[in-house]
């Protein structure tokens, strides 16, 4: 087997790498402009195979660059806190975590003492990867299989398993590798006697994936026997047909042990849910009960332990569109209306007047619950304000963005911005840290800018704002522009005749305080006595 360590391009061409990369760019340009239209069927097929092999080989070479950058501490020098951040932002990698795991398994690292290259963790797999006979998907499939080998298995058996799976990966698809791996694992431990609690604890996980476009999300996990026993018992008493059915108002809620048997039987006859839907609705009912009983505690990062939702008034009126929660979940407006049926709403009042105390000066250092709620209600308040972050409001801290607390900054709503713990701790005046401020005027008034500090003498980085919250508004602007281009601009509100409505507000039995409030509201809405004749109201005293 070829020694991976002796084939690294860095060792063989230490001074020629930039020139080689220039040649690679020129060659790729030629490949893109040449095209495949003049090739025969056989040549097109062969070109596809060779291109995929080249992609795999270049990926392996790129992994060695990651090793070199990590060894030289380039991520920190470039202003990043970790090699993951360096890979994500500097190298523009889509899945840096998976790529780093792949690198650590197949790349050649130097010995910490001697500096001599060490054999990769999976040397046979690394050889096939370097030669382009397997790609990234195959590498990860093999790694997933090898990670499932019980730790009690002898070392020589693990080495043989790695060579076997790498050999199989050359001719199998990633899905087939998974199937082959299951057979190998069964052969290694047919009775399951080698797996113990260490392996079970190592494999436990629970994933809540990102939301899809329709608002749903996938949950997956590996449960320990202890959690499995609890979940199974819970589903046995909550996920029964007829129980906890959100589409049936007569369906009993909670445990079947506490429900009326006749009501359960009648609801079960109407119940057409699948077993998986029964499980889903049971979990939803359990969490609803947990929230209502206050079992989660009184607050989390200063926010009440409730489902906190922000919605546009126009969307609520037309019962369409999406709202967003403090945890970053998008909820369709019709579902929000059902969810809020038993809720106690807060009303956020902007801009110049509010009964909620939002300005504390130096009297407080930490933001209050009211300040956090108002911050969330801002147009960009549903996540960390750092432009590279999407941590939702439920998991952020309040950062004194314009003037830091240690520098005399006030705990006023006009000086606060949401920031996740990681980015909050990255604020400072050193290279690789961030300088922040609050925009005081213009369309971005009230929003925080983040500027990554550079080393002395280096060109400054630009100030940046988190633009993710602008997407719905920008889409609406673009849609209006497109419609104006196609159909012409819509008439202004004053250009079209309106129906004249007249409403009588009877204040004959009102208290003096009610009269003052009603008069102030009407004057504010319709411009005072100078426009008395334009009020669509008749006030009777």
Short mmCIF file of C-alpha atoms in Angstrom, two decimals:
data_model
loop_
_atom_site.label_atom_id
_atom_site.label_comp_id
_atom_site.label_asym_id
_atom_site.label_seq_id
_atom_site.Cartn_x
_atom_site.Cartn_y
_atom_site.Cartn_z
CA UNK A 1 0.00 0.00 0.00
CA UNK A 2 1.32 3.44 -0.91
CA UNK A 3 2.39 5.54 2.05
CA UNK A 4 -0.03 8.45 2.25
CA UNK A 5 2.48 10.59 4.09
CA UNK A 6 5.02 10.42 1.25
CA UNK A 7 2.59 11.50 -1.46
CA UNK A 8 1.58 14.90 -0.06
CA UNK A 9 1.88 17.67 -2.63
CA UNK A 10 3.12 20.07 0.06
CA UNK A 11 6.28 18.00 0.60
CA UNK A 12 6.95 17.39 -3.09
CA UNK A 13 6.31 20.90 -4.45
CA UNK A 14 6.86 23.26 -1.50
CA UNK A 15 7.59 26.27 -3.72
CA UNK A 16 5.35 25.46 -6.67
CA UNK A 17 1.90 25.19 -5.11
CA UNK A 18 0.70 28.68 -6.20
CA UNK A 19 1.80 27.96 -9.77
CA UNK A 20 0.10 24.58 -9.72
CA UNK A 21 -3.13 26.18 -8.50
CA UNK A 22 -2.88 28.75 -11.31
CA UNK A 23 -2.56 25.90 -13.78
CA UNK A 24 -5.54 24.17 -12.16
CA UNK A 25 -7.67 27.31 -12.54
CA UNK A 26 -6.66 27.62 -16.19
CA UNK A 27 -7.40 23.97 -16.82
CA UNK A 28 -10.84 24.20 -15.20
CA UNK A 29 -11.57 27.26 -17.36
CA UNK A 30 -10.73 25.23 -20.44
CA UNK A 31 -12.91 22.33 -19.30
CA UNK A 32 -15.87 24.66 -18.73
CA UNK A 33 -15.56 26.35 -22.11
CA UNK A 34 -14.88 23.16 -24.09
CA UNK A 35 -18.09 21.42 -23.11
CA UNK A 36 -19.28 17.91 -23.94
CA UNK A 37 -21.44 18.37 -27.03
CA UNK A 38 -18.82 17.10 -29.49
CA UNK A 39 -18.00 13.97 -27.54
CA UNK A 40 -19.31 10.50 -28.23
CA UNK A 41 -21.55 8.74 -25.72
CA UNK A 42 -18.60 6.74 -24.44
CA UNK A 43 -16.47 9.86 -24.03
CA UNK A 44 -19.21 11.72 -22.16
CA UNK A 45 -19.61 8.78 -19.80
CA UNK A 46 -15.85 8.52 -19.24
CA UNK A 47 -15.60 12.29 -18.65
CA UNK A 48 -18.21 12.09 -15.87
CA UNK A 49 -16.32 9.30 -14.10
CA UNK A 50 -12.98 11.09 -14.34
CA UNK A 51 -14.43 14.42 -13.16
CA UNK A 52 -15.93 12.78 -10.06
CA UNK A 53 -12.58 11.12 -9.37
CA UNK A 54 -10.86 14.48 -9.70
CA UNK A 55 -13.34 16.06 -7.29
CA UNK A 56 -12.57 13.36 -4.72
CA UNK A 57 -8.81 13.79 -5.15
CA UNK A 58 -9.07 17.57 -4.84
CA UNK A 59 -11.20 17.18 -1.71
CA UNK A 60 -8.53 14.98 -0.17
CA UNK A 61 -5.89 17.59 -1.07
CA UNK A 62 -8.08 20.32 0.38
CA UNK A 63 -8.29 18.35 3.62
CA UNK A 64 -4.50 18.49 3.87
CA UNK A 65 -4.74 22.27 3.53
CA UNK A 66 -7.10 22.28 6.52
CA UNK A 67 -4.54 20.30 8.52
CA UNK A 68 -1.77 22.74 7.60
CA UNK A 69 -3.90 25.78 8.41
CA UNK A 70 -4.85 24.27 11.76
CA UNK A 71 -1.24 23.45 12.62
CA UNK A 72 -0.16 27.02 11.81
CA UNK A 73 -3.06 28.50 13.82
CA UNK A 74 -4.27 30.36 10.74
CA UNK A 75 -7.90 30.47 11.92
CA UNK A 76 -6.96 32.58 14.94
CA UNK A 77 -4.62 34.80 12.92
CA UNK A 78 -7.43 35.46 10.44
CA UNK A 79 -9.76 36.55 13.25
CA UNK A 80 -11.73 33.32 13.75
CA UNK A 81 -12.26 31.51 17.03
CA UNK A 82 -12.15 27.96 15.68
CA UNK A 83 -11.13 25.94 12.66
CA UNK A 84 -14.86 25.35 12.00
CA UNK A 85 -15.45 29.10 11.68
CA UNK A 86 -12.41 29.38 9.44
CA UNK A 87 -13.71 26.63 7.17
CA UNK A 88 -17.23 28.08 7.09
CA UNK A 89 -16.44 31.75 6.48
CA UNK A 90 -12.93 31.87 4.99
CA UNK A 91 -13.02 28.70 2.89
CA UNK A 92 -16.78 28.97 2.25
CA UNK A 93 -17.51 25.32 3.06
CA UNK A 94 -21.17 24.30 3.24
CA UNK A 95 -20.84 21.61 5.93
CA UNK A 96 -17.62 22.37 7.85
CA UNK A 97 -18.41 19.97 10.70
CA UNK A 98 -18.73 16.97 8.39
CA UNK A 99 -15.68 18.06 6.43
CA UNK A 100 -13.56 18.38 9.57
CA UNK A 101 -14.67 14.94 10.75
CA UNK A 102 -13.69 13.56 7.35
CA UNK A 103 -10.33 15.34 7.54
CA UNK A 104 -9.49 14.00 10.98
CA UNK A 105 -10.25 10.45 9.83
CA UNK A 106 -8.40 10.41 6.50
CA UNK A 107 -5.80 13.21 6.45
CA UNK A 108 -2.17 12.98 7.51
CA UNK A 109 -1.33 14.87 10.71
CA UNK A 110 2.19 15.55 12.03
CA UNK A 111 3.41 14.02 15.27
CA UNK A 112 3.18 16.58 18.07
CA UNK A 113 6.69 15.69 19.32
CA UNK A 114 8.79 14.88 16.26
CA UNK A 115 6.80 16.60 13.52
CA UNK A 116 6.94 13.45 11.42
CA UNK A 117 3.76 12.57 9.50
CA UNK A 118 1.51 10.03 11.20
CA UNK A 119 -0.61 7.40 9.52
CA UNK A 120 -4.27 8.48 9.07
CA UNK A 121 -6.85 7.13 11.49
CA UNK A 122 -8.32 5.08 8.62
CA UNK A 123 -5.32 4.54 6.32
CA UNK A 124 -6.94 2.21 3.75
CA UNK A 125 -9.94 4.50 3.35
CA UNK A 126 -7.58 7.48 3.04
CA UNK A 127 -5.66 5.73 0.24
CA UNK A 128 -8.84 5.07 -1.76
CA UNK A 129 -9.95 8.66 -1.15
CA UNK A 130 -6.62 10.13 -2.27
CA UNK A 131 -6.74 8.04 -5.47
CA UNK A 132 -10.30 9.18 -6.24
CA UNK A 133 -11.85 5.71 -6.04
CA UNK A 134 -14.26 6.82 -3.31
CA UNK A 135 -15.89 10.19 -2.70
CA UNK A 136 -16.96 12.15 0.34
CA UNK A 137 -20.31 10.35 0.60
CA UNK A 138 -18.57 6.96 0.61
CA UNK A 139 -16.07 8.14 3.21
CA UNK A 140 -18.80 9.27 5.60
CA UNK A 141 -20.77 6.06 5.10
CA UNK A 142 -17.72 3.97 6.00
CA UNK A 143 -16.95 6.21 8.99
CA UNK A 144 -20.52 5.80 10.27
CA UNK A 145 -20.14 2.02 10.14
CA UNK A 146 -16.74 2.01 11.86
CA UNK A 147 -18.02 4.35 14.60
CA UNK A 148 -20.57 1.70 15.55
CA UNK A 149 -17.97 -0.96 16.31
CA UNK A 150 -18.11 -1.61 20.10
CA UNK A 151 -15.11 -0.21 21.93
CA UNK A 152 -14.46 -3.64 23.50
CA UNK A 153 -13.55 -5.14 20.10
CA UNK A 154 -9.83 -5.92 19.77
CA UNK A 155 -7.64 -3.54 17.76
CA UNK A 156 -6.70 -6.07 15.09
CA UNK A 157 -10.38 -6.74 14.41
CA UNK A 158 -11.02 -3.01 14.01
CA UNK A 159 -8.14 -2.71 11.52
CA UNK A 160 -9.48 -5.63 9.50
CA UNK A 161 -12.96 -4.10 9.54
CA UNK A 162 -11.60 -0.77 8.23
CA UNK A 163 -9.83 -2.49 5.35
CA UNK A 164 -12.92 -4.54 4.56
CA UNK A 165 -15.24 -1.53 4.44
CA UNK A 166 -12.78 0.56 2.41
CA UNK A 167 -12.49 -2.30 -0.07
CA UNK A 168 -16.27 -2.55 -0.35
CA UNK A 169 -16.69 1.22 -0.72
CA UNK A 170 -14.89 1.21 -4.07
CA UNK A 171 -17.79 -0.65 -5.71
CA UNK A 172 -20.79 0.29 -3.54
CA UNK A 173 -22.99 3.33 -3.18
CA UNK A 174 -23.17 5.06 0.22
CA UNK A 175 -26.55 3.40 0.91
CA UNK A 176 -25.12 0.00 0.01
CA UNK A 177 -22.14 0.67 2.28
CA UNK A 178 -24.56 1.15 5.17
CA UNK A 179 -26.24 -2.18 4.41
CA UNK A 180 -22.90 -3.95 4.08
CA UNK A 181 -21.78 -2.38 7.34
CA UNK A 182 -24.81 -3.76 9.14
CA UNK A 183 -23.82 -7.25 8.04
CA UNK A 184 -20.22 -6.72 9.16
CA UNK A 185 -21.30 -5.41 12.56
CA UNK A 186 -23.54 -8.42 13.00
CA UNK A 187 -20.59 -10.68 12.23
CA UNK A 188 -18.33 -8.86 14.72
CA UNK A 189 -20.83 -9.07 17.59
CA UNK A 190 -23.55 -11.59 16.69
CA UNK A 191 -24.86 -11.90 20.26
CA UNK A 192 -24.62 -8.22 21.16
CA UNK A 193 -22.45 -9.11 24.14
CA UNK A 194 -19.60 -6.72 23.29
CA UNK A 195 -21.76 -3.60 23.36
CA UNK A 196 -22.13 -2.14 26.84
CA UNK A 197 -23.40 1.02 28.50
CA UNK A 198 -20.34 2.97 27.31
CA UNK A 199 -21.35 2.37 23.69
CA UNK A 200 -25.00 3.13 24.38
CA UNK A 201 -24.16 6.41 26.09
CA UNK A 202 -21.76 7.33 23.28
CA UNK A 203 -24.45 6.82 20.64
CA UNK A 204 -27.34 8.59 22.38
CA UNK A 205 -28.61 11.64 20.51
CA UNK A 206 -31.72 13.57 19.61
CA UNK A 207 -31.81 15.80 16.53
CA UNK A 208 -34.35 18.51 15.77
CA UNK A 209 -33.67 19.46 12.16
CA UNK A 210 -34.23 22.82 10.54
CA UNK A 211 -37.70 23.79 9.46
CA UNK A 212 -38.75 22.94 5.93
CA UNK A 213 -40.46 25.44 3.65
CA UNK A 214 -43.91 24.28 4.82
CA UNK A 215 -43.02 24.87 8.48
CA UNK A 216 -42.59 21.23 9.48
CA UNK A 217 -39.35 19.74 10.79
CA UNK A 218 -37.95 16.26 11.20
CA UNK A 219 -36.92 14.83 14.57
CA UNK A 220 -34.65 11.81 14.84
CA UNK A 221 -32.62 10.23 17.60
CA UNK A 222 -31.02 7.23 19.25
CA UNK A 223 -32.48 6.54 22.69
CA UNK A 224 -30.81 4.86 25.63
CA UNK A 225 -32.72 1.91 27.11
CA UNK A 226 -33.74 4.12 30.05
CA UNK A 227 -35.29 6.83 27.87
CA UNK A 228 -36.78 4.23 25.55
CA UNK A 229 -38.61 2.65 28.49
CA UNK A 230 -40.05 6.00 29.55
CA UNK A 231 -41.09 7.01 26.03
CA UNK A 232 -42.68 3.64 25.37
CA UNK A 233 -44.73 3.83 28.56
CA UNK A 234 -45.79 7.40 27.80
CA UNK A 235 -46.96 6.48 24.28
CA UNK A 236 -48.80 3.46 25.64
CA UNK A 237 -51.11 5.69 27.70
CA UNK A 238 -51.20 8.95 25.69
CA UNK A 239 -50.99 7.78 22.05
CA UNK A 240 -54.11 5.60 22.00
CA UNK A 241 -56.74 5.93 19.23
CA UNK A 242 -59.29 8.54 20.26
CA UNK A 243 -56.91 10.30 22.67
CA UNK A 244 -55.39 13.79 22.22
CA UNK A 245 -56.80 14.26 18.73
CA UNK A 246 -56.41 17.95 17.72
CA UNK A 247 -58.99 17.51 14.92
CA UNK A 248 -61.69 16.19 17.25
CA UNK A 249 -63.01 18.65 19.86
CA UNK A 250 -64.65 15.76 21.76
CA UNK A 251 -61.40 13.78 22.03
CA UNK A 252 -60.22 13.29 25.65
CA UNK A 253 -56.86 14.80 26.54
CA UNK A 254 -54.07 13.44 28.71
CA UNK A 255 -53.68 9.82 29.78
CA UNK A 256 -56.17 7.16 28.73
CA UNK A 257 -56.13 5.97 32.34
CA UNK A 258 -57.84 9.20 33.43
CA UNK A 259 -60.33 9.43 30.54
CA UNK A 260 -63.97 8.37 30.29
CA UNK A 261 -63.96 4.94 28.56
CA UNK A 262 -67.15 5.69 26.65
CA UNK A 263 -65.78 9.01 25.37
CA UNK A 264 -62.53 7.31 24.32
CA UNK A 265 -64.41 4.55 22.49
CA UNK A 266 -66.60 7.04 20.64
CA UNK A 267 -63.59 9.18 19.67
CA UNK A 268 -61.65 6.10 18.57
CA UNK A 269 -64.36 5.23 16.06
CA UNK A 270 -63.87 8.67 14.47
CA UNK A 271 -60.08 8.51 14.66
CA UNK A 272 -58.33 7.89 11.31
CA UNK A 273 -54.77 8.86 12.38
CA UNK A 274 -51.78 6.64 11.68
CA UNK A 275 -49.67 5.27 14.56
CA UNK A 276 -46.97 7.86 13.88
CA UNK A 277 -49.55 10.66 13.94
CA UNK A 278 -50.87 9.32 17.25
CA UNK A 279 -47.34 9.55 18.66
CA UNK A 280 -46.93 13.10 17.35
CA UNK A 281 -50.21 14.33 18.85
CA UNK A 282 -49.48 12.64 22.18
CA UNK A 283 -46.11 14.41 22.47
CA UNK A 284 -47.72 17.71 21.51
CA UNK A 285 -50.41 17.24 24.18
CA UNK A 286 -47.79 16.39 26.81
CA UNK A 287 -45.72 19.50 26.08
CA UNK A 288 -48.85 21.65 26.07
CA UNK A 289 -49.66 20.34 29.57
CA UNK A 290 -46.08 20.99 30.69
CA UNK A 291 -46.23 24.61 29.50
CA UNK A 292 -49.62 25.21 31.10
CA UNK A 293 -48.55 23.73 34.44
CA UNK A 294 -45.43 25.91 34.59
CA UNK A 295 -43.14 22.90 34.96
CA UNK A 296 -40.42 24.54 32.83
CA UNK A 297 -39.81 27.24 35.42
CA UNK A 298 -40.55 30.94 35.56
CA UNK A 299 -38.10 32.32 33.02
CA UNK A 300 -35.32 31.48 30.57
CA UNK A 301 -32.69 34.15 29.89
CA UNK A 302 -35.14 36.74 31.17
CA UNK A 303 -38.01 35.64 28.93
CA UNK A 304 -41.15 34.05 30.39
CA UNK A 305 -41.44 30.29 29.95
CA UNK A 306 -44.22 30.57 27.40
CA UNK A 307 -44.51 30.37 23.63
CA UNK A 308 -43.66 33.94 22.61
CA UNK A 309 -44.79 34.81 19.11
CA UNK A 310 -44.36 37.83 16.85
CA UNK A 311 -46.79 38.38 13.96
CA UNK A 312 -47.60 41.12 11.50
CA UNK A 313 -51.00 42.74 12.12
CA UNK A 314 -51.90 42.59 8.41
CA UNK A 315 -51.22 38.84 8.39
CA UNK A 316 -53.43 38.36 11.43
CA UNK A 317 -56.26 40.29 9.82
CA UNK A 318 -56.20 38.26 6.62
CA UNK A 319 -55.35 35.01 8.49
CA UNK A 320 -52.47 34.17 6.18
CA UNK A 321 -48.69 34.20 6.25
CA UNK A 322 -46.32 33.19 9.02
CA UNK A 323 -45.45 34.29 12.56
CA UNK A 324 -42.13 33.62 14.29
CA UNK A 325 -41.50 32.46 17.86
CA UNK A 326 -38.69 33.44 20.21
CA UNK A 327 -37.08 30.06 19.49
CA UNK A 328 -37.00 30.84 15.77
CA UNK A 329 -39.89 28.58 14.72
CA UNK A 330 -42.18 29.80 11.94
CA UNK A 331 -45.89 29.15 12.59
CA UNK A 332 -48.64 29.57 9.97
CA UNK A 333 -51.07 32.28 11.05
CA UNK A 334 -54.10 29.90 11.22
CA UNK A 335 -52.12 27.63 13.57
CA UNK A 336 -51.08 30.66 15.61
CA UNK A 337 -54.71 31.68 16.07
CA UNK A 338 -55.51 28.22 17.44
CA UNK A 339 -52.41 28.26 19.62
CA UNK A 340 -53.26 31.69 21.05
CA UNK A 341 -56.87 30.86 21.89
CA UNK A 342 -56.00 30.42 25.56
CA UNK A 343 -53.01 32.76 25.61
CA UNK A 344 -52.52 36.00 27.47
CA UNK A 345 -51.06 38.42 24.89
CA UNK A 346 -48.52 41.17 25.45
CA UNK A 347 -48.81 44.40 23.49
CA UNK A 348 -45.57 46.00 22.33
CA UNK A 349 -45.92 49.77 22.00
CA UNK A 350 -43.41 51.83 20.00
CA UNK A 351 -41.76 54.31 19.45
CA UNK A 352 -41.90 57.31 21.73
CA UNK A 353 -44.27 56.26 24.49
CA UNK A 354 -44.90 53.15 26.52
CA UNK A 355 -46.01 52.35 30.03
CA UNK A 356 -43.33 49.66 30.30
CA UNK A 357 -40.04 50.97 31.81
CA UNK A 358 -37.41 50.51 29.11
CA UNK A 359 -34.76 53.04 30.21
CA UNK A 360 -32.72 52.28 33.32
CA UNK A 361 -29.44 54.13 32.70
CA UNK A 362 -26.82 52.83 35.12
CA UNK A 363 -29.49 51.61 37.54
CA UNK A 364 -29.42 48.07 36.11
CA UNK A 365 -26.85 46.04 34.23
CA UNK A 366 -29.01 43.15 33.03
CA UNK A 367 -31.96 43.70 30.69
CA UNK A 368 -35.41 43.22 32.17
CA UNK A 369 -38.13 40.92 30.91
CA UNK A 370 -39.96 43.88 29.37
CA UNK A 371 -36.85 45.01 27.52
CA UNK A 372 -36.28 41.52 26.16
CA UNK A 373 -39.89 41.29 24.97
CA UNK A 374 -39.68 44.67 23.26
CA UNK A 375 -36.35 43.70 21.69
CA UNK A 376 -37.93 40.51 20.32
CA UNK A 377 -40.83 42.54 18.91
CA UNK A 378 -38.46 44.67 16.84
CA UNK A 379 -38.38 43.88 13.09
CA UNK A 380 -34.97 42.19 13.49
CA UNK A 381 -35.32 40.96 17.07
CA UNK A 382 -36.01 37.28 16.55
CA UNK A 383 -32.34 36.24 16.49
CA UNK A 384 -28.78 37.23 17.38
CA UNK A 385 -27.91 40.50 15.67
CA UNK A 386 -24.53 39.22 14.42
CA UNK A 387 -24.76 38.90 10.61
CA UNK A 388 -23.31 35.38 10.61
CA UNK A 389 -25.66 34.03 13.28
CA UNK A 390 -29.21 32.70 13.43
CA UNK A 391 -29.45 31.72 17.13
CA UNK A 392 -33.09 32.53 18.08
CA UNK A 393 -34.12 35.10 20.67
CA UNK A 394 -34.84 32.48 23.34
CA UNK A 395 -31.12 31.64 23.48
CA UNK A 396 -29.51 35.09 23.32
CA UNK A 397 -28.23 37.63 25.81
CA UNK A 398 -28.76 41.40 25.69
CA UNK A 399 -25.59 43.19 24.61
CA UNK A 400 -24.80 46.85 25.32
CA UNK A 401 -23.98 47.44 21.67
CA UNK A 402 -23.36 51.18 21.35
CA UNK A 403 -21.45 51.81 24.57
CA UNK A 404 -20.38 48.84 26.68
CA UNK A 405 -21.44 48.59 30.31
CA UNK A 406 -17.81 48.70 31.49
CA UNK A 407 -17.36 51.92 29.49
CA UNK A 408 -20.33 53.63 31.11
CA UNK A 409 -23.08 52.46 28.75
CA UNK A 410 -26.70 52.60 29.85
CA UNK A 411 -29.10 49.68 30.11
CA UNK A 412 -31.55 51.48 27.85
CA UNK A 413 -33.53 49.83 25.08
CA UNK A 414 -31.76 52.13 22.58
CA UNK A 415 -28.39 50.69 23.64
CA UNK A 416 -29.34 47.00 23.70
CA UNK A 417 -29.27 44.37 20.98
CA UNK A 418 -29.68 40.58 21.08
CA UNK A 419 -26.44 38.60 20.90
CA UNK A 420 -25.82 34.91 21.43
CA UNK A 421 -23.36 33.91 24.14
CA UNK A 422 -20.61 33.11 21.65
CA UNK A 423 -20.75 36.40 19.76
CA UNK A 424 -21.36 38.39 22.94
CA UNK A 425 -18.04 37.12 24.28
CA UNK A 426 -16.31 38.00 21.02
CA UNK A 427 -16.89 41.75 21.45
CA UNK A 428 -13.67 43.65 22.17
CA UNK A 429 -10.91 45.78 20.67
CA UNK A 430 -8.46 43.03 19.72
CA UNK A 431 -7.95 41.54 16.22
CA UNK A 432 -10.50 38.77 15.70
CA UNK A 433 -12.98 40.43 18.06
CA UNK A 434 -15.97 42.57 17.08
CA UNK A 435 -16.75 46.24 17.47
CA UNK A 436 -20.48 47.02 17.61
CA UNK A 437 -22.67 50.11 17.53
CA UNK A 438 -26.34 51.05 17.16
CA UNK A 439 -27.42 52.85 13.99
CA UNK A 440 -29.08 56.11 15.04
CA UNK A 441 -30.84 57.19 11.85
CA UNK A 442 -31.89 56.06 8.41
CA UNK A 443 -33.69 52.86 7.37
CA UNK A 444 -31.55 50.77 9.76
CA UNK A 445 -32.22 52.94 12.81
CA UNK A 446 -32.04 50.93 16.00
CA UNK A 447 -30.15 48.01 14.48
CA UNK A 448 -26.68 46.86 15.51
CA UNK A 449 -23.66 46.78 13.23
CA UNK A 450 -20.83 44.30 13.73
CA UNK A 451 -17.28 44.97 12.50
CA UNK A 452 -14.58 42.28 12.69
CA UNK A 453 -11.37 43.89 13.97
CA UNK A 454 -8.17 43.36 12.00
CA UNK A 455 -4.53 43.53 13.00
CA UNK A 456 -2.93 47.02 13.16
CA UNK A 457 -2.16 48.34 9.69
CA UNK A 458 -4.49 45.95 7.91
CA UNK A 459 -7.43 47.31 5.87
CA UNK A 460 -10.53 47.54 8.06
CA UNK A 461 -13.43 45.15 7.52
CA UNK A 462 -16.80 46.71 6.67
CA UNK A 463 -19.60 47.08 9.20
CA UNK A 464 -22.27 44.45 8.68
CA UNK A 465 -25.90 44.02 9.75
CA UNK A 466 -27.85 40.77 10.10
CA UNK A 467 -30.12 40.91 7.04
CA UNK A 468 -31.94 37.60 7.53
CA UNK A 469 -34.96 39.26 9.19
CA UNK A 470 -35.31 41.52 6.13
CA UNK A 471 -36.13 38.65 3.78
CA UNK A 472 -39.96 38.76 4.11
CA UNK A 473 -40.03 42.56 3.73
CA UNK A 474 -37.60 42.52 0.82
CA UNK A 475 -39.65 39.82 -0.88
CA UNK A 476 -42.78 41.96 -0.51
CA UNK A 477 -40.90 44.94 -1.99
CA UNK A 478 -39.67 42.90 -4.94
CA UNK A 479 -43.13 41.45 -5.51
CA UNK A 480 -44.66 44.92 -5.56
CA UNK A 481 -41.98 46.09 -7.99
CA UNK A 482 -42.58 43.13 -10.31
CA UNK A 483 -46.33 43.67 -10.23
CA UNK A 484 -45.86 47.38 -10.94
CA UNK A 485 -43.67 46.50 -13.92
CA UNK A 486 -46.27 44.10 -15.27
CA UNK A 487 -49.55 45.78 -14.39
CA UNK A 488 -48.55 49.35 -13.63
CA UNK A 489 -48.48 50.99 -10.21
CA UNK A 490 -51.47 50.58 -7.94
CA UNK A 491 -53.48 53.75 -7.33
CA UNK A 492 -52.71 55.66 -4.17
CA UNK A 493 -55.14 55.24 -1.31
CA UNK A 494 -56.55 58.75 -1.86
CA UNK A 495 -57.17 58.22 -5.59
CA UNK A 496 -60.02 55.77 -5.19
CA UNK A 497 -63.46 56.63 -3.79
CA UNK A 498 -64.29 55.13 -0.44
CA UNK A 499 -67.52 54.09 1.14
CA UNK A 500 -68.64 56.62 3.72
CA UNK A 501 -69.29 54.99 7.08
CA UNK A 502 -70.89 56.62 10.04
CA UNK A 503 -70.64 55.15 13.53
CA UNK A 504 -72.21 56.51 16.70
CA UNK A 505 -70.13 56.32 19.86
CA UNK A 506 -72.46 56.72 22.81
CA UNK A 507 -70.64 58.39 25.70
CA UNK A 508 -73.69 59.71 27.50
CA UNK A 509 -73.09 57.41 30.47
CA UNK A 510 -69.30 57.57 30.32
CA UNK A 511 -67.17 58.60 33.27
CA UNK A 512 -65.07 61.78 33.02
CA UNK A 513 -61.94 59.68 32.56
CA UNK A 514 -63.55 57.75 29.66
CA UNK A 515 -64.55 61.03 28.01
CA UNK A 516 -60.98 62.34 28.21
CA UNK A 517 -59.55 59.14 26.73
CA UNK A 518 -62.11 59.03 23.90
CA UNK A 519 -61.53 62.66 23.01
CA UNK A 520 -57.75 62.24 22.99
CA UNK A 521 -57.95 59.16 20.77
CA UNK A 522 -60.23 60.89 18.26
CA UNK A 523 -58.09 64.03 18.19
CA UNK A 524 -54.98 61.94 17.62
CA UNK A 525 -56.57 59.88 14.88
CA UNK A 526 -58.33 62.68 12.99
CA UNK A 527 -56.23 65.73 13.56
CA UNK A 528 -58.17 67.64 16.22
CA UNK A 529 -60.96 70.19 15.92
CA UNK A 530 -59.66 71.50 12.63
CA UNK A 531 -60.86 68.30 10.94
CA UNK A 532 -64.02 67.79 12.97
CA UNK A 533 -66.13 67.59 9.85
CA UNK A 534 -64.06 64.69 8.50
CA UNK A 535 -64.65 62.33 11.43
CA UNK A 536 -66.68 59.26 10.47
CA UNK A 537 -67.96 59.27 14.04
CA UNK A 538 -70.74 61.06 15.83
CA UNK A 539 -70.02 61.46 19.51
CA UNK A 540 -73.04 61.86 21.75
CA UNK A 541 -72.48 63.27 25.23
#
